[in-house]
């Protein structure tokens, strides 16, 4: 696998780490990602530039770590990395499709009005039922461990651990 | 991830059935978070196809000199709603609900000899359905005959204020007329669905079905859906991207599994999700996050959305050219043994098995698997009918006609036959489950 930032396109280090979630659905917990805040991604004139170099060598360990921090799932073993590599290659087939002048489609119901309900409370007051599903609660609070502590960087730990 | 979770509310589709007096018999097994096409990747283990134990299958096995009572070579149900399919197929219940995002209701329906209906996106409420791909998911209906599916659809369809993606237009009723004359019907056969991986037996059944329509006076034409070959890749990107977002809610804090790590919130989330999700789910989340990275967003996610429009437009063009219903295979072949199926990983299998069902979800159209006949192995094969958006009633009417024509046999389960001597007199029972 390639190592070292200088060998990899600067496109791999975006300024902010938030992955835009294109789908409706509750946003995940906020996190600050890499922490190192590398060089901003300034050029878009090379589509797939990042993935071309990645295609050749597979996603870099920095990339894997970045994704893991965003997703908060770890999959750093060889099998996981291979899976990701295969998924990226598979998705590369989309390049072959000519989509000039085609607008993206987010929903098949795009030509209909979607109505919102009136902002009136019609049900709820079931705090007890909801709290019962949680493993740690105090009175009417869900209790997480302390926040504002970022995950420790794993990249210093060296080669990919065995699966 | 949902260990110990007891939902504090009912999904709209469940509530509607309960309100009509349905008796809930239980919850069924599936691939974890509906990711898979075999129902082999769930925490409760893989699902067995009841047809593995059928007289029809076992007799064929004996004929080809295999041991008929081999228990280790049981067959998969297909997936991801395999548990629901197994339950209905084995006469455990009248009907079962599944979900359909890429074919997860139609696939097991085909392998278990059932009617598997994917309603039009927007017809049935998704409130209470754990979202996989919000813009493609629908609740699916599994029954033994088309009339039963229509009954269930009649209960479930309609606007739900709790799901703003349900249509406000009036729907139904879904009482199916008996179609006597198909001469005004135009059946489309998409040529791109004739893939090399399609088994020759399935191909023959598909031809036979087309000929059946033609022989009864329907117009049968070849049509083209040119972007079919890209639907799996497109789905791969859109699905993983939406999964990455939708799975973010599972953090162990408010419900479900929670690990013992208490160092920090992030560490707790990460460990909980590592323990709670299987490899398939984690793989998809990671891929999805990759495609959603700022520098990849346009090239992968937006690109896939554009390809989606092309796929949806293919269908619109075909239906606008006078075709009423499309006729395609549902699966590549009949059910395969579990030991055979697990030789390839989940993503490979899904990519292979979703080929006929997936683009329907892209376009949000209604589609139904209708069991047609038994294969040379004595196992069910089914065909898929696809209709225009919101033409579910017409689609089911055609399906019912087809069902009547092919007279798919009832499963003969050894134990039932042995213990109940009157069973053979009631073979027709399977076709009409509700006598009014």
XYZ file of C-alpha atoms in Angstrom:
599
model
C 0.000 0.000 0.000
C 1.144 3.536 -0.703
C 2.139 5.525 2.322
C 2.946 9.162 2.752
C 0.874 12.165 1.900
C 3.227 13.393 -0.803
C 2.493 10.379 -2.959
C -1.232 10.847 -2.696
C -3.284 13.561 -4.365
C -4.058 16.498 -2.123
C -7.734 15.823 -2.860
C -7.686 13.222 -0.114
C -7.551 15.780 2.693
C -10.723 17.818 2.715
C -10.972 20.783 5.054
C -14.044 19.706 6.949
C -14.735 16.114 7.706
C -18.502 16.140 7.675
C -19.746 13.740 5.081
C -22.859 15.232 3.578
C -25.652 12.795 4.135
C -27.744 13.037 1.046
C -30.657 11.120 2.475
C -33.366 12.194 4.857
C -33.002 10.554 8.197
C -31.674 11.521 11.543
C -28.176 12.982 11.398
C -25.555 10.985 13.191
C -23.698 12.211 16.238
C -21.451 15.198 15.611
C -17.780 14.552 15.529
C -14.719 16.493 14.504
C -13.078 13.900 12.297
C -9.377 13.947 11.532
C -8.344 16.770 13.725
C -5.290 17.407 11.603
C -7.166 19.589 9.101
C -5.032 18.887 6.062
C -4.847 20.924 2.891
C -8.180 21.909 1.480
C -9.518 20.176 -1.573
C -9.331 22.898 -4.111
C -9.442 21.308 -7.499
C -12.384 19.534 -9.047
C -10.942 19.451 -12.549
C -9.690 15.928 -12.086
C -12.728 13.810 -11.446
C -11.915 10.508 -9.809
C -8.358 11.725 -9.236
C -8.415 10.464 -5.697
C -9.870 7.170 -6.666
C -7.485 6.663 -9.559
C -4.513 6.584 -7.274
C -6.540 4.599 -4.845
C -7.608 2.267 -7.578
C -4.015 1.444 -8.219
C -3.044 0.782 -4.658
C -6.173 0.542 -2.582
C -7.409 3.091 -0.059
C -4.572 4.453 2.011
C -4.473 3.791 5.747
C -5.126 7.483 6.333
C -8.207 7.221 4.190
C -9.409 4.157 6.049
C -8.931 5.870 9.348
C -10.746 8.942 8.120
C -13.706 6.831 7.010
C -13.765 4.960 10.256
C -13.900 8.172 12.229
C -16.749 9.443 10.100
C -18.672 6.240 10.276
C -17.661 5.202 13.769
C -17.417 1.617 12.674
C -14.084 -0.035 12.425
C -13.253 -2.327 9.624
C -9.576 -2.017 9.490
C -8.781 -5.666 9.078
C -7.617 -6.973 5.730
C -11.000 -8.317 4.819
C -12.668 -4.987 5.446
C -10.139 -3.054 3.448
C -10.390 -5.511 0.587
C -14.152 -5.177 0.660
C -13.913 -1.419 0.452
C -11.458 -1.619 -2.389
C -13.760 -3.957 -4.273
C -16.709 -1.670 -3.637
C -14.823 1.344 -4.966
C -13.760 -0.505 -8.081
C -17.255 -1.774 -8.639
C -18.692 1.721 -8.371
C -16.174 2.993 -10.892
C -18.302 1.438 -13.613
C -20.639 4.394 -13.346
C -18.133 6.461 -15.251
C -19.116 4.680 -18.409
C -22.601 6.148 -18.395
C -23.190 9.365 -20.272
C -25.179 11.626 -18.003
C -24.720 14.947 -19.754
C -27.718 17.135 -19.185
C -29.364 14.660 -16.855
C -30.607 15.987 -13.558
C -30.050 13.852 -10.482
C -33.128 12.051 -9.176
C -33.582 12.056 -5.443
C -37.097 10.639 -5.314
C -39.543 9.068 -7.729
C -42.231 11.300 -6.244
C -40.402 14.474 -7.233
C -43.254 15.791 -9.309
C -45.727 15.600 -6.441
C -46.266 17.883 -3.477
C -45.331 16.306 -0.197
C -47.486 17.638 2.545
C -46.348 18.308 6.055
C -48.556 17.781 9.042
C -49.683 20.754 11.074
C -47.303 21.423 13.920
C -49.685 20.149 16.594
C -48.820 17.558 19.198
C -51.208 14.655 18.854
C -49.359 11.865 20.591
C -46.417 11.311 22.847
C -46.044 11.539 26.593
C -44.497 8.107 26.567
C -41.173 8.999 28.127
C -41.239 5.976 30.381
C -41.713 3.541 27.512
C -38.878 5.145 25.610
C -36.501 5.222 28.547
C -37.062 1.539 29.172
C -35.270 0.633 26.000
C -32.070 2.307 27.082
C -29.390 0.582 29.086
C -28.282 3.554 31.133
C -30.671 6.188 32.283
C -30.935 8.516 35.221
C -34.402 9.865 35.923
C -35.506 11.107 32.513
C -32.035 11.340 31.005
C -30.113 9.025 28.734
C -26.609 8.772 30.107
C -23.678 8.741 27.691
C -20.022 8.621 28.606
C -18.198 11.967 28.579
C -18.225 13.766 25.252
C -15.663 16.091 23.681
C -13.031 13.414 23.775
C -11.981 12.417 20.284
C -11.086 8.913 19.351
C -7.344 8.382 19.612
C -5.490 8.262 16.291
C -4.700 4.729 15.246
C -2.336 5.491 12.351
C 0.716 5.498 14.596
C 0.084 1.905 15.387
C 1.715 0.727 12.182
C 0.613 -2.002 9.741
C -2.931 -3.187 9.390
C -3.691 -5.664 12.161
C -4.569 -9.235 11.219
C -8.281 -9.895 10.794
C -27.641 -3.976 17.304
C -31.282 -4.172 18.289
C -30.753 -6.719 21.014
C -33.304 -6.302 23.745
C -35.166 -3.628 21.862
C -38.939 -3.679 22.289
C -40.546 -1.175 19.959
C -42.728 1.262 21.880
C -44.997 1.748 18.885
C -46.393 -0.205 15.956
C -45.563 0.392 12.342
C -48.528 1.744 10.419
C -48.728 -1.399 8.306
C -48.836 -3.558 11.417
C -51.375 -1.339 13.120
C -53.631 -1.348 10.086
C -53.644 -5.132 10.032
C -54.305 -5.349 13.768
C -57.133 -2.857 13.403
C -58.722 -5.185 10.869
C -58.562 -8.083 13.279
C -55.368 -9.759 12.136
C -53.713 -12.042 14.657
C -49.985 -11.433 14.903
C -48.265 -14.813 15.054
C -44.731 -13.584 15.392
C -41.758 -11.869 13.889
C -39.684 -13.588 11.262
C -36.019 -13.955 10.475
C -34.199 -12.002 7.788
C -30.783 -10.872 6.640
C -29.436 -8.317 9.082
C -30.982 -4.933 8.324
C -32.369 -6.394 5.109
C -28.952 -6.545 3.525
C -28.645 -9.733 1.568
C -30.347 -11.985 -0.914
C -30.298 -15.287 0.916
C -31.585 -14.670 4.458
C -28.347 -16.223 5.611
C -26.793 -13.291 7.444
C -29.052 -12.780 10.420
C -28.098 -13.044 14.069
C -30.570 -15.905 14.511
C -28.943 -17.924 11.767
C -29.919 -18.765 8.199
C -33.465 -19.518 7.103
C -34.346 -22.875 5.567
C -36.613 -23.150 2.588
C -39.631 -25.367 3.395
C -39.412 -26.755 -0.106
C -36.212 -28.539 1.003
C -38.532 -30.870 2.875
C -41.241 -31.143 0.288
C -42.303 -34.386 -1.295
C -41.834 -32.819 -4.716
C -38.180 -31.972 -4.100
C -37.294 -35.147 -2.270
C -38.773 -37.384 -4.920
C -36.667 -35.668 -7.555
C -33.601 -36.107 -5.373
C -34.308 -39.841 -5.079
C -34.708 -40.100 -8.820
C -31.317 -38.551 -9.376
C -29.852 -40.979 -6.867
C -29.260 -38.511 -4.069
C -30.309 -39.367 -0.551
C -33.688 -37.762 -0.144
C -33.411 -37.295 3.584
C -30.092 -35.458 3.529
C -30.532 -32.751 6.068
C -27.279 -30.971 5.430
C -28.130 -29.990 1.909
C -31.152 -27.834 2.654
C -31.966 -24.891 0.433
C -32.019 -21.167 1.017
C -35.202 -19.169 0.929
C -33.711 -16.198 -0.846
C -33.848 -12.819 0.821
C -33.780 -10.694 2.563
C -37.343 -11.362 3.749
C -36.749 -15.105 3.823
C -38.284 -15.805 7.195
C -41.560 -14.272 6.112
C -41.491 -16.314 2.916
C -40.741 -19.537 4.793
C -43.595 -18.873 7.199
C -46.181 -18.379 4.473
C -44.801 -21.161 2.309
C -45.030 -23.664 5.149
C -48.654 -22.741 5.855
C -47.693 -21.248 9.215
C -49.693 -18.108 8.518
C -52.037 -16.476 6.058
C -49.702 -13.703 5.007
C -46.483 -12.074 6.034
C -44.906 -8.675 5.648
C -41.460 -8.144 4.295
C -39.568 -5.219 2.915
C -38.470 -4.598 -0.633
C -35.598 -2.272 -1.460
C -33.840 -4.228 -4.175
C -36.055 -7.270 -4.490
C -36.114 -8.527 -0.923
C -39.750 -9.602 -1.063
C -39.926 -10.838 -4.630
C -36.733 -12.888 -4.461
C -37.776 -15.177 -1.577
C -41.297 -15.295 -3.018
C -39.873 -16.785 -6.193
C -37.725 -19.333 -4.383
C -40.511 -20.338 -2.005
C -43.337 -20.472 -4.512
C -45.294 -17.479 -3.267
C -46.920 -14.326 -4.479
C -44.537 -11.553 -3.490
C -45.871 -8.047 -4.044
C -43.823 -4.888 -4.095
C -46.366 -2.044 -4.120
C -45.739 1.277 -5.853
C -43.466 3.531 -3.814
C -45.776 5.935 -2.037
C -48.765 3.624 -1.845
C -48.023 1.980 1.473
C -46.723 3.740 4.567
C -43.122 3.268 5.607
C -43.700 4.584 9.110
C -42.188 1.972 11.398
C -40.149 0.287 8.665
C -36.492 0.555 9.589
C -35.152 2.581 6.697
C -32.489 1.155 4.442
C -32.813 3.382 1.383
C -35.529 5.916 2.102
C -36.246 6.610 -1.543
C -36.643 2.957 -2.519
C -37.925 1.005 0.489
C -41.451 -0.302 0.548
C -43.171 -2.823 2.813
C -43.684 -6.056 0.877
C -46.556 -8.530 1.022
C -46.130 -12.312 0.853
C -49.101 -14.622 0.361
C -49.957 -17.920 -1.261
C -52.258 -16.459 -3.879
C -52.904 -13.182 -5.647
C -56.337 -12.595 -4.107
C -54.822 -12.766 -0.640
C -52.195 -10.207 -1.628
C -54.942 -7.917 -2.883
C -56.803 -8.258 0.409
C -53.714 -7.277 2.375
C -52.898 -4.424 0.008
C -56.425 -3.154 0.392
C -55.867 -2.888 4.131
C -52.436 -1.299 3.897
C -52.625 1.114 1.017
C -53.399 4.746 1.450
C -52.152 8.010 2.815
C -50.551 8.001 6.235
C -50.059 11.377 7.897
C -47.028 9.902 9.617
C -45.301 9.184 6.308
C -45.153 12.226 4.113
C -44.006 10.132 1.151
C -47.380 8.399 0.897
C -49.680 9.616 -1.804
C -52.601 11.812 -0.879
C -54.618 10.586 -3.856
C -57.471 8.216 -3.078
C -56.474 4.593 -3.585
C -58.245 1.302 -4.090
C -60.411 -0.587 -3.593
C -58.257 -3.544 -4.577
C -60.952 -5.992 -5.511
C -59.689 -7.882 -8.499
C -62.018 -8.526 -11.415
C -61.641 -11.825 -13.215
C -59.916 -11.116 -16.477
C -61.402 -13.155 -19.244
C -60.090 -11.396 -22.296
C -56.417 -10.486 -22.571
C -56.550 -9.376 -26.173
C -56.321 -5.723 -25.188
C -53.279 -6.363 -23.046
C -49.778 -5.525 -24.223
C -46.982 -7.457 -22.528
C -43.432 -6.189 -22.812
C -40.404 -8.466 -22.702
C -37.252 -6.450 -21.886
C -34.454 -7.862 -23.959
C -31.699 -6.709 -21.599
C -33.030 -9.089 -18.974
C -31.905 -12.041 -21.039
C -28.553 -12.228 -19.272
C -26.040 -15.055 -19.684
C -26.355 -15.997 -16.026
C -30.022 -16.814 -16.452
C -30.414 -20.573 -16.227
C -31.677 -22.194 -19.375
C -34.541 -23.661 -17.441
C -35.657 -20.211 -16.263
C -35.297 -18.905 -19.767
C -37.560 -21.667 -20.997
C -40.196 -20.870 -18.392
C -40.028 -17.194 -19.317
C -40.569 -18.036 -22.978
C -43.389 -20.349 -22.098
C -45.106 -17.600 -20.134
C -44.750 -15.135 -22.990
C -46.181 -17.724 -25.357
C -49.038 -18.307 -22.978
C -50.036 -14.660 -23.083
C -49.696 -14.597 -26.853
C -51.721 -17.762 -27.325
C -54.602 -16.225 -25.400
C -54.639 -13.163 -27.577
C -52.418 -10.683 -25.783
C -49.943 -8.615 -27.707
C -46.422 -9.610 -26.693
C -43.592 -7.322 -27.751
C -39.892 -7.084 -27.119
C -38.876 -3.815 -25.489
C -35.637 -2.226 -24.442
C -34.528 -0.873 -21.077
C -31.055 0.213 -22.131
C -29.668 1.210 -18.748
C -30.519 -2.079 -17.033
C -26.897 -3.161 -16.823
C -26.047 -0.120 -14.699
C -28.783 -0.580 -12.153
C -26.756 -2.790 -9.840
C -23.830 -0.383 -9.736
C -26.146 2.566 -9.297
C -27.929 0.758 -6.476
C -24.616 -0.136 -4.909
C -23.670 3.522 -4.588
C -27.070 4.902 -3.590
C -27.769 2.100 -1.145
C -24.445 2.296 0.645
C -24.686 6.082 0.822
C -28.153 5.998 2.327
C -27.165 3.177 4.637
C -24.235 5.207 5.902
C -26.696 7.895 6.863
C -29.519 5.706 8.113
C -27.370 3.482 10.269
C -25.947 6.501 12.077
C -28.884 6.440 14.472
C -27.708 3.161 16.010
C -25.346 4.295 18.701
C -26.369 2.295 21.730
C -27.542 5.296 23.673
C -31.319 5.245 23.482
C -32.019 1.640 22.554
C -30.469 -1.605 21.567
C -27.100 -3.053 22.264
C -24.610 -0.969 24.203
C -21.043 -1.994 24.842
C -19.096 -1.643 28.050
C -16.738 1.053 26.904
C -17.195 4.219 28.892
C -14.120 6.252 28.090
C -15.870 8.684 25.804
C -18.999 9.027 23.771
C -17.195 8.428 20.517
C -15.434 5.368 21.832
C -18.713 3.990 23.115
C -20.442 4.572 19.778
C -17.598 2.984 17.874
C -17.394 -0.097 20.049
C -21.150 -0.547 20.179
C -21.379 -0.373 16.439
C -18.484 -2.752 15.981
C -20.149 -5.283 18.222
C -23.663 -4.694 17.015
C -23.295 -4.704 13.255
C -22.217 -7.661 11.196
C -19.580 -7.476 8.476
C -22.042 -6.834 5.705
C -23.548 -3.819 7.392
C -20.209 -2.387 8.413
C -18.854 -2.853 4.927
C -21.748 -0.956 3.448
C -21.504 1.863 5.948
C -17.856 2.321 5.198
C -18.364 2.245 1.432
C -21.229 4.664 1.751
C -19.126 7.084 3.706
C -16.472 6.857 1.043
C -18.907 7.787 -1.692
C -20.232 10.670 0.362
C -16.845 12.235 1.008
C -16.800 15.763 -0.291
C -14.440 15.022 -3.136
C -16.346 11.910 -4.160
C -19.864 13.214 -3.730
C -20.402 14.463 -7.264
C -18.512 11.695 -8.939
C -20.280 8.870 -7.184
C -23.417 9.887 -5.357
C -24.747 12.558 -7.681
C -23.646 10.522 -10.679
C -25.625 7.560 -9.378
C -28.650 9.794 -8.911
C -28.390 10.819 -12.539
C -28.120 7.215 -13.654
C -31.177 6.519 -11.546
C -33.138 9.020 -13.577
C -32.012 7.334 -16.770
C -33.188 3.983 -15.462
C -36.535 5.379 -14.345
C -36.965 7.102 -17.691
C -36.376 3.821 -19.520
C -39.481 2.450 -17.869
C -41.525 5.561 -18.540
C -40.669 5.387 -22.229
C -41.650 1.752 -22.451
C -44.961 2.237 -20.686
C -45.703 5.276 -22.815
C -45.235 3.217 -25.935
C -48.339 1.194 -25.190
C -47.019 -1.573 -22.982
C -49.269 -2.367 -20.016
C -47.179 -4.860 -18.092
C -43.617 -6.148 -18.321
C -42.882 -9.849 -17.961
C -39.458 -10.859 -16.645
C -37.790 -13.586 -14.597
C -37.546 -12.861 -10.869
C -34.458 -14.932 -10.087
C -31.658 -16.501 -12.069
C -32.684 -20.039 -11.137
C -34.558 -22.033 -8.528
C -33.381 -22.242 -4.909
C -29.797 -23.337 -4.299
C -28.412 -25.222 -1.309
C -27.122 -23.119 1.570
C -23.669 -24.660 1.349
C -23.491 -23.603 -2.277
C -24.807 -20.106 -1.631
C -22.288 -19.199 1.049
C -19.345 -19.869 -1.224
C -19.618 -16.276 -2.430
C -19.844 -13.248 -0.172
C -22.975 -11.265 0.462
C -22.210 -8.373 -1.867
C -21.403 -10.640 -4.789
C -24.553 -12.645 -4.259
C -26.716 -9.554 -3.936
C -25.250 -8.121 -7.087
C -25.977 -11.332 -8.937
C -29.391 -12.030 -7.525
C -30.875 -8.542 -7.640
C -30.470 -8.137 -11.359
C -34.126 -8.558 -12.316
C -35.674 -6.927 -9.321
C -33.488 -3.962 -8.554
C -34.358 -1.424 -11.240
C -38.004 -1.627 -10.281
C -37.094 -0.072 -6.934
C -35.109 2.641 -8.680
C -38.178 3.603 -10.610
C -40.609 3.102 -7.723
C -42.888 0.853 -9.762
C -45.169 -1.942 -8.564
C -44.030 -5.487 -9.258
C -45.185 -8.936 -8.249
C -43.706 -12.410 -8.356
C -46.189 -15.054 -9.418
C -45.176 -18.706 -8.946
C -45.390 -20.512 -12.223
C -44.274 -24.108 -12.039
C -41.860 -26.564 -10.512
C -38.384 -26.873 -11.946
C -36.713 -30.110 -12.939
C -35.580 -30.338 -9.310
C -39.115 -30.067 -8.034
C -38.592 -26.511 -6.788
C -40.679 -23.386 -7.413
C -39.897 -20.949 -10.166
C -41.683 -17.657 -10.486
C -41.973 -14.816 -12.921
C -42.161 -11.109 -12.295
C -44.777 -8.747 -13.639
C -44.034 -5.013 -13.512
C -46.623 -2.290 -13.919
C -46.906 1.450 -14.217
C -46.698 3.501 -11.066
C -49.917 3.297 -9.036
C -51.365 0.648 -11.352
C -51.179 -1.978 -8.604
C -54.743 -3.109 -9.116
C -54.290 -3.680 -12.823
C -51.008 -5.444 -12.168
C -52.621 -7.819 -9.696
C -55.497 -8.458 -12.070
C -53.069 -9.636 -14.729
C -51.182 -11.623 -12.099
C -54.374 -13.325 -11.042
C -55.123 -14.280 -14.647
C -51.641 -15.742 -14.998
C -51.946 -17.627 -11.735
C -55.191 -19.176 -12.886
C -53.606 -20.225 -16.160
C -50.540 -21.926 -14.675
C -52.136 -23.640 -11.647
C -48.994 -23.761 -9.534
C -49.055 -26.877 -7.309
C -49.383 -26.800 -3.554
C -46.320 -27.723 -1.536
C -46.533 -31.250 -0.171
C -44.811 -31.327 3.155
C -43.955 -34.851 4.214
C -45.036 -34.529 7.814
C -48.346 -33.025 6.822
C -48.978 -35.787 4.341
C -48.091 -38.477 6.846
C -50.135 -37.098 9.683
C -53.169 -35.873 7.880
C -54.692 -38.402 5.450
C -57.275 -35.947 4.212
C -54.639 -33.507 3.021
C -54.657 -34.616 -0.598
C -58.362 -33.857 -0.876
C -57.680 -30.298 0.066
C -54.890 -29.633 -2.382
C -56.811 -26.747 -3.813
C -56.887 -25.102 -0.412
C -53.604 -23.421 -1.071
C -54.997 -21.445 -3.972
C -57.890 -19.869 -2.151
C -57.046 -19.340 1.464
C -60.145 -17.456 2.416
C -63.452 -18.998 1.548
C -66.218 -16.439 1.723
